[in-house]
Coordinates of C-alpha atoms in Angstrom, one line a residue:
M1 CA 108.7 85.0 97.7
K2 CA 105.6 86.8 99.0
P3 CA 103.5 85.5 101.8
G4 CA 100.9 83.2 100.3
G5 CA 103.0 82.5 97.2
R6 CA 103.3 84.1 93.7
T7 CA 100.8 86.7 92.4
L8 CA 99.3 87.1 89.0
R9 CA 101.5 90.1 88.5
D10 CA 104.6 87.9 89.2
T11 CA 103.4 85.4 86.6
F12 CA 102.8 88.1 84.1
R13 CA 106.3 89.6 84.6
D14 CA 107.8 86.1 84.1
S15 CA 105.9 85.7 80.9
V16 CA 107.0 89.0 79.6
Q17 CA 110.7 88.0 80.3
R18 CA 110.3 84.5 78.8
F19 CA 108.1 85.3 75.8
P20 CA 108.5 89.0 75.0
F21 CA 107.5 88.7 71.3
A22 CA 104.9 85.9 71.7
P23 CA 101.2 86.9 71.3
A24 CA 99.7 87.7 74.7
L25 CA 96.2 89.1 73.8
G26 CA 94.2 89.2 70.6
T27 CA 91.4 91.6 69.8
R28 CA 89.1 91.0 66.9
D29 CA 87.9 93.7 64.4
D30 CA 85.3 92.1 62.1
A31 CA 87.0 88.8 61.1
A32 CA 90.6 89.7 61.7
F33 CA 92.6 89.5 64.9
T34 CA 95.2 92.0 66.0
W35 CA 97.7 90.7 68.5
L36 CA 99.6 92.4 71.3
S37 CA 102.9 90.7 72.3
Y38 CA 103.7 90.3 76.0
K39 CA 106.2 93.1 75.6
E40 CA 103.6 95.5 74.1
L41 CA 101.1 94.6 76.8
S42 CA 103.8 95.2 79.4
E43 CA 104.5 98.6 78.0
L44 CA 100.8 99.4 78.1
V45 CA 100.6 98.2 81.7
S46 CA 103.5 100.5 82.5
V47 CA 101.8 103.5 81.0
F48 CA 98.6 102.7 83.0
E49 CA 100.7 102.2 86.2
A50 CA 102.3 105.6 85.8
R51 CA 98.9 107.3 85.1
L52 CA 97.4 105.7 88.2
S53 CA 100.3 106.9 90.3
D54 CA 99.9 110.4 88.8
L55 CA 96.3 110.3 89.8
G56 CA 97.3 109.5 93.4
V57 CA 96.1 105.8 93.4
R58 CA 97.9 103.9 96.1
A59 CA 97.9 100.4 97.6
G60 CA 94.5 99.5 98.9
D61 CA 92.6 102.1 96.8
R62 CA 89.7 100.9 94.7
V63 CA 89.7 101.5 90.9
V64 CA 86.3 101.0 89.2
L65 CA 86.3 99.9 85.6
Q66 CA 83.2 99.7 83.5
C67 CA 83.7 98.9 79.9
E68 CA 83.7 96.2 77.3
N69 CA 86.4 93.5 77.3
S70 CA 89.6 94.8 75.7
A71 CA 93.4 94.7 75.9
E72 CA 93.2 98.0 77.8
W73 CA 90.9 96.3 80.4
V74 CA 93.6 93.6 81.0
A75 CA 96.3 96.2 81.1
L76 CA 94.5 98.3 83.7
A77 CA 93.9 95.2 85.8
Y78 CA 97.6 94.4 85.8
A79 CA 98.4 98.1 86.4
C80 CA 96.2 98.0 89.5
F81 CA 98.0 94.8 90.7
G82 CA 101.3 96.6 90.2
V83 CA 100.4 99.6 92.3
G84 CA 98.5 97.5 94.9
A85 CA 95.1 98.9 94.1
V86 CA 91.9 96.8 94.1
L87 CA 90.2 96.5 90.7
V88 CA 86.4 96.7 90.9
P89 CA 85.2 95.5 87.5
L90 CA 81.6 96.2 86.4
Y91 CA 79.8 94.9 83.4
A92 CA 79.7 97.4 80.6
R93 CA 75.9 97.1 80.5
Q94 CA 75.4 97.0 84.2
R95 CA 72.1 98.6 85.3
V96 CA 72.5 102.0 87.0
E97 CA 70.9 100.6 90.2
E98 CA 73.3 97.7 90.4
T99 CA 76.3 100.0 89.7
A100 CA 75.1 102.4 92.5
N101 CA 74.7 99.5 94.9
I102 CA 78.3 98.2 94.1
L103 CA 79.8 101.6 94.4

C-alpha cells in the first residue's frame, strides 16, 4: 500500500477489474444518454496516458485542462494520475485574466 493509503487511481483500477462492463460514465446528447463501461473508460485512459508520455509529461509536471465536462475530461484526469502529473482544471468559460493568473 502507498504511503497515505489508496489513491483514486487505485480505486478506478479496482472498479475496472470488478465491473468491466458496468456503466462508468454517461454523456447526454439531447435527451439520450450514451454510456462508457469501466473497460472502455480504462482503454481511453490508457490512450491518454500513452499520449502524455509521448509528449514528455512526467511525474510532477502540470497539465492544464480547459474544456466542458466530458468523458474525455475524466479520462485525462485519470491519465494524469497514472503518469503522476498534476491536473490543473480550468472552467471552460474562465475569463482570460483569471486563466492567466492561474497559469
